[in-house]
Tab-separated table of C-alpha atoms (C1' of nucleotides) in Angstrom:
chain	number	residue	atom	x	y	z
A	1	MET	CA	-0.635	0.343	0.228
A	2	GLY	CA	2.690	2.193	-0.089
A	3	GLU	CA	2.524	4.738	3.235
A	4	ASN	CA	3.676	8.247	2.541
A	5	GLU	CA	7.360	7.454	4.225
A	6	SER	CA	7.836	11.293	4.563
A	7	LEU	CA	11.032	10.205	7.418
A	8	ILE	CA	13.991	12.011	5.908
A	9	LYS	CA	17.051	10.243	7.231
A	10	SER	CA	19.790	12.043	9.511
A	11	ARG	CA	22.597	11.058	6.712
A	12	TYR	CA	20.212	13.348	4.101
A	13	LEU	CA	21.286	16.281	5.800
A	14	ASP	CA	25.106	15.950	5.199
A	15	VAL	CA	24.638	15.722	2.223
A	16	LEU	CA	22.368	18.452	1.422
A	17	ILE	CA	24.717	20.467	2.870
A	18	GLU	CA	28.103	19.398	0.434
A	19	ILE	CA	25.657	20.030	-1.866
A	20	ALA	CA	24.779	23.709	-0.938
A	21	ARG	CA	28.219	23.805	0.177
A	22	GLN	CA	28.612	24.548	-3.653
A	23	GLY	CA	25.675	26.152	-4.399
A	24	LEU	CA	22.218	26.334	-3.317
A	25	ASN	CA	20.372	27.101	-6.498
A	26	GLU	CA	22.799	26.118	-9.086
A	27	GLU	CA	23.311	22.405	-10.371
A	28	VAL	CA	26.849	21.322	-8.889
A	29	LYS	CA	29.278	18.141	-10.162
A	30	LEU	CA	29.011	15.789	-7.460
A	31	SER	CA	30.714	12.451	-8.085
A	32	THR	CA	29.870	10.002	-6.102
A	33	SER	CA	33.138	8.909	-5.145
A	34	ARG	CA	33.869	12.716	-4.170
A	35	LEU	CA	30.312	13.026	-2.163
A	36	ALA	CA	31.595	10.103	-0.433
A	37	ALA	CA	34.963	10.945	-0.006
A	38	SER	CA	33.586	14.758	1.940
A	39	ILE	CA	31.122	12.822	3.696
A	40	GLY	CA	33.224	9.608	5.350
A	41	ILE	CA	31.138	6.993	3.612
A	42	SER	CA	31.651	4.509	0.835
A	43	GLN	CA	31.445	5.261	-3.251
A	44	GLN	CA	28.490	2.806	-2.598
A	45	SER	CA	27.322	4.044	-0.382
A	46	ALA	CA	26.765	8.033	-1.432
A	47	SER	CA	25.619	6.571	-5.053
A	48	ARG	CA	22.696	4.694	-3.293
A	49	ILE	CA	21.571	7.970	-0.790
A	50	MET	CA	21.980	10.215	-3.702
A	51	LYS	CA	18.952	8.414	-5.798
A	52	GLU	CA	17.054	8.403	-3.134
A	53	MET	CA	17.397	11.372	-2.301
A	54	GLU	CA	16.379	11.956	-5.373
A	55	GLU	CA	13.552	9.536	-5.010
A	56	THR	CA	12.588	11.465	-2.037
A	57	GLY	CA	12.353	14.587	-3.914
A	58	LEU	CA	15.242	16.415	-1.678
A	59	VAL	CA	17.576	16.767	-5.543
A	60	SER	CA	17.073	16.912	-8.725
A	61	ARG	CA	19.948	14.472	-11.417
A	62	LYS	CA	21.596	14.297	-14.308
A	63	VAL	CA	23.487	10.858	-14.874
A	64	PHE	CA	25.723	11.196	-17.340
A	65	ILE	CA	27.994	7.918	-18.638
A	66	ASP	CA	30.821	10.601	-16.792
A	67	GLY	CA	29.618	11.586	-13.838
A	68	GLN	CA	26.634	13.495	-12.609
A	69	VAL	CA	24.897	17.873	-11.559
A	70	VAL	CA	22.852	17.678	-8.569
A	71	LYS	CA	21.005	20.486	-7.640
A	72	LEU	CA	18.844	21.688	-4.267
A	73	GLU	CA	15.099	21.236	-5.143
A	74	LYS	CA	12.554	23.350	-2.714
A	75	LYS	CA	12.100	20.402	-0.753
A	76	GLY	CA	15.791	19.701	-0.058
A	77	ILE	CA	16.841	23.548	0.814
A	78	ASP	CA	13.343	24.150	2.558
A	79	LEU	CA	15.028	21.268	5.070
A	80	LEU	CA	18.732	23.545	5.580
A	81	GLN	CA	16.859	26.238	6.341
A	82	GLU	CA	14.738	24.503	8.834
A	83	ARG	CA	18.468	22.921	10.161
A	84	TYR	CA	19.847	26.374	10.455
A	85	SER	CA	16.700	28.580	12.409
A	86	GLU	CA	16.785	26.427	14.496
A	87	LEU	CA	20.730	26.241	14.788
A	88	ASN	CA	20.346	30.010	15.348
A	89	LYS	CA	17.358	29.722	18.087
A	90	ILE	CA	19.927	27.788	19.982
A	91	PHE	CA	23.271	30.391	19.350
A	92	SER	CA	21.600	33.651	18.792
A	93	LYS	CA	18.814	33.821	22.101
A	94	LYS	CA	20.061	36.944	22.833
A	95	LYS	CA	20.607	37.524	27.044
A	96	LEU	CA	18.680	40.419	28.945
A	97	LYS	CA	20.604	42.000	31.263
A	98	ILE	CA	18.529	43.274	34.269
A	99	THR	CA	19.227	45.117	37.095
A	100	GLY	CA	16.356	45.698	39.561
A	101	GLU	CA	15.658	47.212	43.750
A	102	LEU	CA	13.899	44.757	45.810
A	103	VAL	CA	10.467	45.980	47.611
A	104	SER	CA	8.214	44.099	49.526
A	105	GLY	CA	5.472	41.593	48.151
A	106	LEU	CA	2.442	41.375	49.811
A	107	GLY	CA	2.975	37.775	50.484
A	108	GLU	CA	0.395	36.252	49.270
A	109	GLY	CA	2.996	34.896	46.472
A	110	ARG	CA	3.677	32.257	48.952
A	111	TYR	CA	0.522	30.440	49.540
A	112	TYR	CA	0.315	30.315	45.596
A	113	ILE	CA	4.203	29.157	44.966
A	114	GLY	CA	2.921	26.311	47.381
A	115	LEU	CA	0.339	24.689	46.095
A	116	LYS	CA	0.906	21.550	44.749
A	117	GLY	CA	-0.820	22.484	41.809
A	118	TYR	CA	2.032	24.644	40.858
A	119	LYS	CA	4.682	23.516	42.154
A	120	LYS	CA	5.054	19.819	40.219
A	121	GLN	CA	4.664	21.523	37.120
A	122	PHE	CA	7.407	24.141	38.922
A	123	LYS	CA	9.576	20.761	39.182
A	124	ASP	CA	9.129	19.357	35.629
A	125	LYS	CA	9.764	22.482	33.479
A	126	LEU	CA	11.993	24.559	35.714
A	127	ASN	CA	14.092	21.970	37.605
A	128	PHE	CA	13.714	23.280	41.009
A	129	ILE	CA	11.251	23.172	43.721
A	130	PRO	CA	10.875	26.512	44.542
A	131	TYR	CA	10.813	28.012	48.121
A	132	SER	CA	7.760	29.021	49.023
A	133	GLY	CA	8.041	32.756	48.503
A	134	THR	CA	8.353	35.550	46.078
A	135	LEU	CA	11.060	37.889	45.638
A	136	ASN	CA	9.576	41.904	44.401
A	137	LEU	CA	11.810	43.060	41.611
A	138	ARG	CA	10.618	46.280	40.440
A	139	VAL	CA	12.484	47.414	37.927
A	140	ASP	CA	11.715	49.991	34.757
A	141	SER	CA	9.137	50.133	32.794
A	142	LYS	CA	10.995	49.133	29.388
A	143	THR	CA	13.055	46.574	30.694
A	144	GLY	CA	9.379	45.559	32.136
A	145	ARG	CA	8.227	45.007	29.331
A	146	GLU	CA	10.722	43.993	27.263
A	147	LEU	CA	10.279	40.893	28.717
A	148	GLN	CA	7.153	40.924	28.515
A	149	ALA	CA	8.589	40.704	24.250
A	150	MET	CA	10.336	37.806	25.278
A	151	SER	CA	9.268	35.116	23.347
A	152	GLU	CA	9.903	31.895	24.727
A	153	PHE	CA	8.328	31.923	28.113
A	154	ILE	CA	8.029	28.325	29.843
A	155	LEU	CA	4.600	28.213	29.888
A	156	ILE	CA	1.925	26.861	33.554
A	157	GLU	CA	-0.148	25.823	33.417
A	158	GLY	CA	-3.547	27.017	35.645
A	159	PHE	CA	-6.089	23.900	37.758
A	160	ARG	CA	-9.061	23.760	39.942
A	161	THR	CA	-10.017	22.578	42.915
A	162	LYS	CA	-13.377	21.368	44.742
A	163	LYS	CA	-12.883	25.230	46.143
A	164	ARG	CA	-11.882	27.911	43.478
A	165	SER	CA	-9.256	27.868	40.461
A	166	PHE	CA	-6.203	29.013	39.623
A	167	GLY	CA	-4.767	31.418	36.756
A	168	GLY	CA	-1.511	29.994	34.705
A	169	LEU	CA	1.498	31.872	34.675
A	170	LYS	CA	3.985	32.126	32.000
A	171	CYS	CA	7.934	32.443	33.739
A	172	ALA	CA	11.697	31.903	32.632
A	173	LYS	CA	14.458	31.201	33.779
A	174	ALA	CA	17.226	33.887	35.162
A	175	LYS	CA	20.677	33.541	37.086
A	176	ILE	CA	20.834	36.076	40.193
A	177	GLU	CA	24.313	37.752	40.104
A	178	HIS	CA	25.728	37.124	42.656
A	179	LYS	CA	29.627	37.582	43.924
A	180	ASN	CA	30.378	36.229	40.624
A	181	ASN	CA	27.866	32.882	40.859
A	182	GLN	CA	24.843	32.263	39.720
A	183	ILE	CA	22.004	31.655	41.834
A	184	VAL	CA	19.481	29.787	39.355
A	185	ALA	CA	15.540	31.671	39.638
A	186	ALA	CA	13.064	32.376	37.499
A	187	VAL	CA	10.195	35.150	36.780
A	188	ILE	CA	6.597	34.196	37.489
A	189	LYS	CA	4.829	36.347	35.439
A	190	PRO	CA	0.196	34.851	35.741
A	191	PHE	CA	-1.755	36.409	33.694
A	192	ARG	CA	-4.039	37.332	36.425
A	193	THR	CA	-1.531	40.135	38.771
A	194	VAL	CA	-2.351	42.599	40.371
A	195	HIS	CA	1.431	44.225	39.532
A	196	GLY	CA	2.016	46.408	36.561
A	197	ASP	CA	5.335	45.978	33.944
A	198	ASP	CA	7.796	47.572	36.484
A	199	ILE	CA	7.071	44.636	38.934
A	200	LEU	CA	9.017	41.321	38.839
A	201	GLU	CA	8.012	37.845	40.377
A	202	VAL	CA	11.573	35.452	41.016
A	203	ILE	CA	11.174	32.134	42.605
A	204	ALA	CA	13.649	30.382	42.896
A	205	PRO	CA	15.160	26.670	44.805
A	206	TYR	CA	15.447	28.670	48.610
A	207	CYS	CA	14.827	31.594	50.329
A	208	ILE	CA	17.235	34.335	48.596
A	209	ARG	CA	16.419	36.774	50.596
A	210	GLU	CA	17.514	34.993	53.146
A	211	LYS	CA	20.920	33.657	51.613
A	212	LEU	CA	22.037	36.897	50.666
A	213	ARG	CA	20.783	39.063	53.278
A	214	LEU	CA	18.954	41.571	51.695
A	215	LYS	CA	16.836	43.629	52.710
A	216	ASP	CA	14.109	46.115	50.691
A	217	GLY	CA	15.632	48.254	47.897
A	218	SER	CA	18.997	45.820	47.731
A	219	ARG	CA	19.571	46.112	44.179
A	220	ILE	CA	19.809	42.944	42.152
A	221	ARG	CA	22.070	42.027	38.639
A	222	MET	CA	19.509	39.086	36.596
A	223	THR	CA	20.570	37.090	33.706
A	224	ILE	CA	17.858	36.027	31.049
B	1	MET	CA	42.808	-2.817	19.414
B	2	GLY	CA	40.357	-0.630	20.803
B	3	GLU	CA	40.357	2.390	17.482
B	4	ASN	CA	39.529	5.487	18.003
B	5	GLU	CA	36.442	5.077	15.846
B	6	SER	CA	35.559	9.293	16.033
B	7	LEU	CA	33.227	9.328	13.333
B	8	ILE	CA	30.102	10.700	14.546
B	9	LYS	CA	26.567	9.389	13.659
B	10	SER	CA	23.852	11.852	11.980
B	11	ARG	CA	22.244	10.725	14.389
B	12	TYR	CA	23.278	12.552	16.619
B	13	LEU	CA	22.992	15.810	15.801
B	14	ASP	CA	19.287	15.550	16.113
B	15	VAL	CA	19.953	14.933	20.148
B	16	LEU	CA	22.123	17.715	20.208
B	17	ILE	CA	19.249	20.269	18.955
B	18	GLU	CA	17.015	18.503	21.114
B	19	ILE	CA	18.659	19.034	24.170
B	20	ALA	CA	20.291	22.661	23.817
B	21	ARG	CA	16.834	24.037	22.604
B	22	GLN	CA	16.451	23.264	26.688
B	23	GLY	CA	19.532	24.922	27.622
B	24	LEU	CA	23.107	25.185	26.401
B	25	ASN	CA	24.468	25.370	29.522
B	26	GLU	CA	22.627	23.965	31.589
B	27	GLU	CA	21.795	20.214	32.777
B	28	VAL	CA	18.093	19.963	31.599
B	29	LYS	CA	15.537	16.989	31.591
B	30	LEU	CA	15.281	14.884	29.151
B	31	SER	CA	13.755	11.342	29.656
B	32	THR	CA	14.321	8.648	26.654
B	33	SER	CA	10.915	8.577	25.718
B	34	ARG	CA	10.628	12.696	25.440
B	35	LEU	CA	13.400	12.556	24.101
B	36	ALA	CA	12.300	9.290	21.326
B	37	ALA	CA	9.205	11.169	20.770
B	38	SER	CA	11.090	14.222	19.306
B	39	ILE	CA	12.979	13.123	17.279
B	40	GLY	CA	10.792	9.870	15.789
B	41	ILE	CA	13.266	6.579	17.612
B	42	SER	CA	11.711	4.734	19.667
B	43	GLN	CA	12.423	4.870	23.371
B	44	GLN	CA	14.449	2.225	23.145
B	45	SER	CA	16.923	3.648	20.230
B	46	ALA	CA	17.046	6.962	22.488
B	47	SER	CA	18.247	4.991	25.540
B	48	ARG	CA	20.764	3.550	23.232
B	49	ILE	CA	22.059	6.784	21.637
B	50	MET	CA	21.701	8.730	24.671
B	51	LYS	CA	24.530	5.916	26.021
B	52	GLU	CA	26.545	6.412	22.828
B	53	MET	CA	26.415	10.030	23.008
B	54	GLU	CA	27.317	9.695	26.563
B	55	GLU	CA	30.738	7.692	25.600
B	56	THR	CA	31.514	8.930	22.958
B	57	GLY	CA	31.746	12.366	25.672
B	58	LEU	CA	29.277	14.621	23.671
B	59	VAL	CA	26.900	15.039	26.698
B	60	SER	CA	27.148	13.824	30.991
B	61	ARG	CA	24.893	12.140	32.293
B	62	LYS	CA	23.265	11.424	35.887
B	63	VAL	CA	20.776	8.880	35.638
B	64	PHE	CA	18.125	8.259	38.268
B	65	ILE	CA	16.125	5.755	39.335
B	66	ASP	CA	12.775	8.191	37.854
B	67	GLY	CA	15.149	9.705	34.735
B	68	GLN	CA	17.805	11.263	33.763
B	69	VAL	CA	19.339	14.838	33.442
B	70	VAL	CA	21.118	15.668	30.521
B	71	LYS	CA	24.074	17.943	30.073
B	72	LEU	CA	26.280	19.002	26.504
B	73	GLU	CA	29.953	18.579	26.827
B	74	LYS	CA	32.186	21.153	25.050
B	75	LYS	CA	33.120	18.575	22.137
B	76	GLY	CA	28.680	18.590	22.180
B	77	ILE	CA	28.288	22.456	21.945
B	78	ASP	CA	31.773	22.243	19.589
B	79	LEU	CA	29.778	19.608	17.060
B	80	LEU	CA	26.735	22.103	17.089
B	81	GLN	CA	28.717	25.176	16.866
B	82	GLU	CA	30.557	23.586	13.404
B	83	ARG	CA	27.420	22.606	12.321
B	84	TYR	CA	25.378	26.115	12.823
B	85	SER	CA	28.588	27.855	10.831
B	86	GLU	CA	28.505	25.342	7.719
B	87	LEU	CA	24.759	26.498	7.923
B	88	ASN	CA	25.429	30.262	7.944
B	89	LYS	CA	28.325	30.820	5.559
B	90	ILE	CA	25.436	28.985	2.898
B	91	PHE	CA	23.286	30.942	3.966
B	92	SER	CA	24.367	34.178	4.305
B	93	LYS	CA	26.384	34.297	1.464
B	94	LYS	CA	26.048	38.112	0.810
B	95	LYS	CA	25.432	38.559	-3.142
B	96	LEU	CA	27.360	41.509	-4.233
B	97	LYS	CA	26.265	43.687	-7.434
B	98	ILE	CA	28.570	44.893	-10.257
B	99	THR	CA	28.288	47.136	-12.688
B	100	GLY	CA	30.706	47.843	-15.527
B	101	GLU	CA	31.159	49.405	-18.727
B	102	LEU	CA	32.838	47.413	-20.850
B	103	VAL	CA	36.912	47.707	-22.353
B	104	SER	CA	39.027	47.002	-25.362
B	105	GLY	CA	41.301	44.616	-23.592
B	106	LEU	CA	44.756	43.305	-24.528
B	107	GLY	CA	43.495	40.560	-26.350
B	108	GLU	CA	45.744	38.217	-24.553
B	109	GLY	CA	43.174	37.306	-22.716
B	110	ARG	CA	41.873	34.515	-25.785
B	111	TYR	CA	45.457	33.272	-25.617
B	112	TYR	CA	45.499	32.543	-22.084
B	113	ILE	CA	42.091	30.454	-21.192
B	114	GLY	CA	42.025	28.440	-24.784
B	115	LEU	CA	45.405	26.573	-23.184
B	116	LYS	CA	44.691	22.650	-21.869
B	117	GLY	CA	46.682	23.290	-18.479
B	118	TYR	CA	43.107	25.956	-17.721
B	119	LYS	CA	41.112	24.302	-19.837
B	120	LYS	CA	40.546	21.602	-18.172
B	121	GLN	CA	39.724	22.841	-14.785
B	122	PHE	CA	38.083	24.862	-15.615
B	123	LYS	CA	35.765	22.504	-16.662
B	124	ASP	CA	36.228	21.036	-13.432
B	125	LYS	CA	35.351	24.286	-10.808
B	126	LEU	CA	33.668	26.274	-12.632
B	127	ASN	CA	31.043	23.581	-14.436
B	128	PHE	CA	31.406	24.859	-17.998
B	129	ILE	CA	34.188	25.554	-20.720
B	130	PRO	CA	34.956	29.296	-21.316
B	131	TYR	CA	34.732	30.704	-24.685
B	132	SER	CA	38.433	31.968	-25.663
B	133	GLY	CA	38.088	35.126	-24.629
B	134	THR	CA	38.011	37.513	-21.917
B	135	LEU	CA	35.451	40.742	-21.307
B	136	ASN	CA	37.279	43.363	-19.888
B	137	LEU	CA	34.799	45.200	-17.402
B	138	ARG	CA	35.593	48.115	-16.272
B	139	VAL	CA	34.504	49.371	-12.352
B	140	ASP	CA	35.115	51.152	-9.380
B	141	SER	CA	37.803	51.208	-7.492
B	142	LYS	CA	35.678	50.800	-4.542
B	143	THR	CA	33.597	47.443	-6.204
B	144	GLY	CA	36.792	46.685	-7.711
B	145	ARG	CA	38.460	46.737	-3.563
B	146	GLU	CA	35.202	44.455	-2.002
B	147	LEU	CA	35.336	42.011	-4.842
B	148	GLN	CA	39.292	41.355	-3.639
B	149	ALA	CA	38.548	41.327	-0.532
B	150	MET	CA	35.517	38.359	-0.862
B	151	SER	CA	37.010	34.952	0.805
B	152	GLU	CA	36.055	33.033	-1.280
B	153	PHE	CA	37.236	32.109	-4.378
B	154	ILE	CA	38.092	29.050	-6.395
B	155	LEU	CA	41.590	28.375	-7.312
B	156	ILE	CA	42.971	27.719	-10.938
B	157	GLU	CA	46.413	26.059	-10.809
B	158	GLY	CA	49.788	27.260	-12.605
B	159	PHE	CA	51.774	24.722	-14.737
B	160	ARG	CA	54.276	24.538	-16.726
B	161	THR	CA	54.820	23.802	-20.293
B	162	LYS	CA	58.446	22.545	-21.346
B	163	LYS	CA	58.917	26.207	-22.595
B	164	ARG	CA	57.799	28.432	-19.649
B	165	SER	CA	55.623	28.431	-16.712
B	166	PHE	CA	51.677	29.581	-16.567
B	167	GLY	CA	50.988	31.575	-12.715
B	168	GLY	CA	47.628	30.086	-11.443
B	169	LEU	CA	44.579	32.805	-10.853
B	170	LYS	CA	41.591	32.855	-8.434
B	171	CYS	CA	38.493	32.774	-9.845
B	172	ALA	CA	34.200	33.447	-9.003
B	173	LYS	CA	31.390	32.350	-10.466
B	174	ALA	CA	29.377	35.246	-11.403
B	175	LYS	CA	25.809	35.822	-13.212
B	176	ILE	CA	25.233	38.708	-16.220
B	177	GLU	CA	21.951	39.874	-15.773
B	178	HIS	CA	20.729	40.732	-18.888
B	179	LYS	CA	17.061	41.008	-19.596
B	180	ASN	CA	15.650	39.411	-16.818
B	181	ASN	CA	17.950	36.353	-17.579
B	182	GLN	CA	20.761	35.692	-16.365
B	183	ILE	CA	24.243	34.164	-17.536
B	184	VAL	CA	26.584	32.080	-16.055
B	185	ALA	CA	29.971	33.444	-15.768
B	186	ALA	CA	32.857	34.150	-13.959
B	187	VAL	CA	35.386	37.303	-13.108
B	188	ILE	CA	39.375	35.898	-12.547
B	189	LYS	CA	41.863	37.278	-11.405
B	190	PRO	CA	45.325	36.474	-12.099
B	191	PHE	CA	47.954	36.058	-9.279
B	192	ARG	CA	49.951	38.492	-11.503
B	193	THR	CA	48.257	40.269	-13.352
B	194	VAL	CA	48.581	43.484	-15.023
B	195	HIS	CA	45.174	44.868	-14.329
B	196	GLY	CA	44.367	47.570	-11.214
B	197	ASP	CA	41.370	46.691	-8.921
B	198	ASP	CA	39.407	48.426	-11.308
B	199	ILE	CA	38.834	46.500	-14.166
B	200	LEU	CA	37.196	42.532	-14.490
B	201	GLU	CA	38.432	40.357	-15.991
B	202	VAL	CA	35.214	38.017	-17.140
B	203	ILE	CA	34.969	34.702	-19.006
B	204	ALA	CA	31.459	32.778	-19.875
B	205	PRO	CA	30.329	29.177	-21.492
B	206	TYR	CA	30.554	32.048	-25.307
B	207	CYS	CA	31.629	35.151	-26.609
B	208	ILE	CA	28.951	37.618	-24.670
B	209	ARG	CA	30.353	40.313	-27.074
B	210	GLU	CA	28.348	38.643	-29.466
B	211	LYS	CA	25.971	37.267	-27.778
B	212	LEU	CA	24.405	39.828	-25.778
B	213	ARG	CA	25.832	43.257	-28.996
B	214	LEU	CA	28.429	44.621	-26.819
B	215	LYS	CA	30.775	47.499	-27.950
B	216	ASP	CA	33.426	49.082	-25.375
B	217	GLY	CA	31.649	50.966	-23.904
B	218	SER	CA	28.512	49.405	-22.707
B	219	ARG	CA	27.115	48.533	-19.351
B	220	ILE	CA	27.142	45.621	-17.930
B	221	ARG	CA	25.709	44.344	-14.301
B	222	MET	CA	26.591	41.395	-12.256
B	223	THR	CA	25.928	39.202	-8.970
B	224	ILE	CA	28.650	37.532	-7.982
C	1	DA	C1'	36.988	8.831	-15.244
C	2	DT	C1'	31.722	7.370	-14.239
C	3	DT	C1'	27.332	5.168	-11.182
C	4	DA	C1'	24.403	1.744	-9.486
C	5	DC	C1'	24.075	-4.024	-9.302
C	6	DT	C1'	24.508	-7.497	-6.721
C	7	DA	C1'	25.784	-10.809	-2.374
C	8	DG	C1'	25.749	-10.895	2.598
C	9	DG	C1'	28.697	-9.454	7.036
C	10	DT	C1'	27.528	-5.609	10.007
C	11	DT	C1'	24.603	-2.562	12.527
C	12	DG	C1'	20.919	-0.770	14.451
C	13	DC	C1'	16.030	-1.042	15.470
C	14	DG	C1'	12.052	-1.357	18.090
C	15	DA	C1'	9.414	-5.381	21.101
C	16	DG	C1'	8.931	-7.207	24.825
C	17	DT	C1'	10.436	-7.148	29.426
C	18	DA	C1'	13.043	-6.452	34.154
C	19	DG	C1'	14.534	-3.956	38.058
D	1	DT	C1'	7.063	6.288	35.387
D	2	DC	C1'	11.892	5.663	34.694
D	3	DT	C1'	16.019	2.984	32.505
D	4	DA	C1'	17.618	-0.519	29.424
D	5	DC	C1'	18.689	-4.832	28.149
D	6	DT	C1'	18.273	-9.012	24.790
D	7	DC	C1'	17.095	-10.863	20.550
D	8	DG	C1'	15.322	-11.412	15.742
D	9	DC	C1'	14.723	-8.670	12.267
D	10	DA	C1'	15.365	-4.864	9.317
D	11	DA	C1'	18.350	-1.768	7.366
D	12	DC	C1'	22.251	-0.490	5.840
D	13	DC	C1'	27.266	-0.993	4.637
D	14	DT	C1'	30.537	-2.095	1.182
D	15	DA	C1'	33.200	-5.261	-1.491
D	16	DG	C1'	33.958	-7.210	-6.598
D	17	DT	C1'	32.227	-5.721	-10.533
D	18	DA	C1'	29.396	-4.251	-14.541
D	19	DA	C1'	28.415	-1.197	-17.625
DNA sequence: ATTACTAGGTTGCGAGTAG
DNA sequence: TCTACTCGCAACCTAGTAA
């Protein structure tokens, strides 16, 4: 029944790159033995793979008695571009440097963070179990908005108990900088909150306020 | 005899990317089944592959009874970065747009291009057999220098006959733009030349001057 | 010099399952 | 849940070779 086997073998990517090096939008001469040598397989395998890639529509070929020319097809170029943008996302993550001033909260953070419905998600998604309490930081509102504009948030889902429902929140892993050390933490942004953009709620595996002997007005630096 | 098998399987790259998405320099939780699901293999294969990658030194792991955390090692990050820069080179090749004015040459281009020692290399490396003659283009010297500064040249080696030796040259594939068509060509840059940076010698599969009915002073546009 | 077939060995895969 | 073992079978590899 010839199922639509559209899974692309990882190996194909090596070949696509090898072709692309020589030309992205043109026919290039690439013999099976040269390809074989450059990606470290046998000439026979190179031959088979190029045939497969042609069948899959990644490349088109013109095979002659004394060689072949090959050209990347849209599907092949798309695959390369997808990989490129994945890697781009990984390596060009721009770090946000934030400086803020410690302020008093209302103390309700302590209550919410402790709830099981959130706690398990924090553990799974942030990779630490937060201390039951939040650190409230005042930042200038430009920085606050920049943070809001960030795309890469981790989502913590809301949940409901018999008595009431609790809203979701998004958060971003952060590192608090302190005497050349970095302390793992996270900024949380509840979807429903009383705070404006200029107040950040920060959680961490333990009580930062005590650990770093901070008091209201202390300045804290963080990277996100 | 346990040879130093340091060939990296293509599949490993998929895994490295998957880890890197979650954190480049930190321990991340990544269960074998979640990895399996996200790159489209079985849990068993994911388990085997992660073990292999640990042995190869691409990642380090801490395996617990109920999961594992994994962290990219230098070798793993290097591999990702290498790939990234390969793709970067491919996609961020900045195209040079050149406009020039046709001028008369000394006619010696015709002689050199025709020599077998060059001709075969042109065929192999440029993918066309050039018409025996060059098109001389005057460009402004800023453009000329930009071209010289380009990194990606194809090298044509010099050679010697019984009588004399002929010097090498570098060249760059180019497209001549003419009435919405692009004509394959190449700019050649002999290492020893009488021309300054402001004169480009262009070769093509046929006589451009006749084909496009050009005469001295005609303006030509090219992308490299 | 090419491409690519066949043949037979090797590696990789994942279902089943233990811990 | 988790990791990871065994094992049968499928996929993949390359040497030899034809064209």
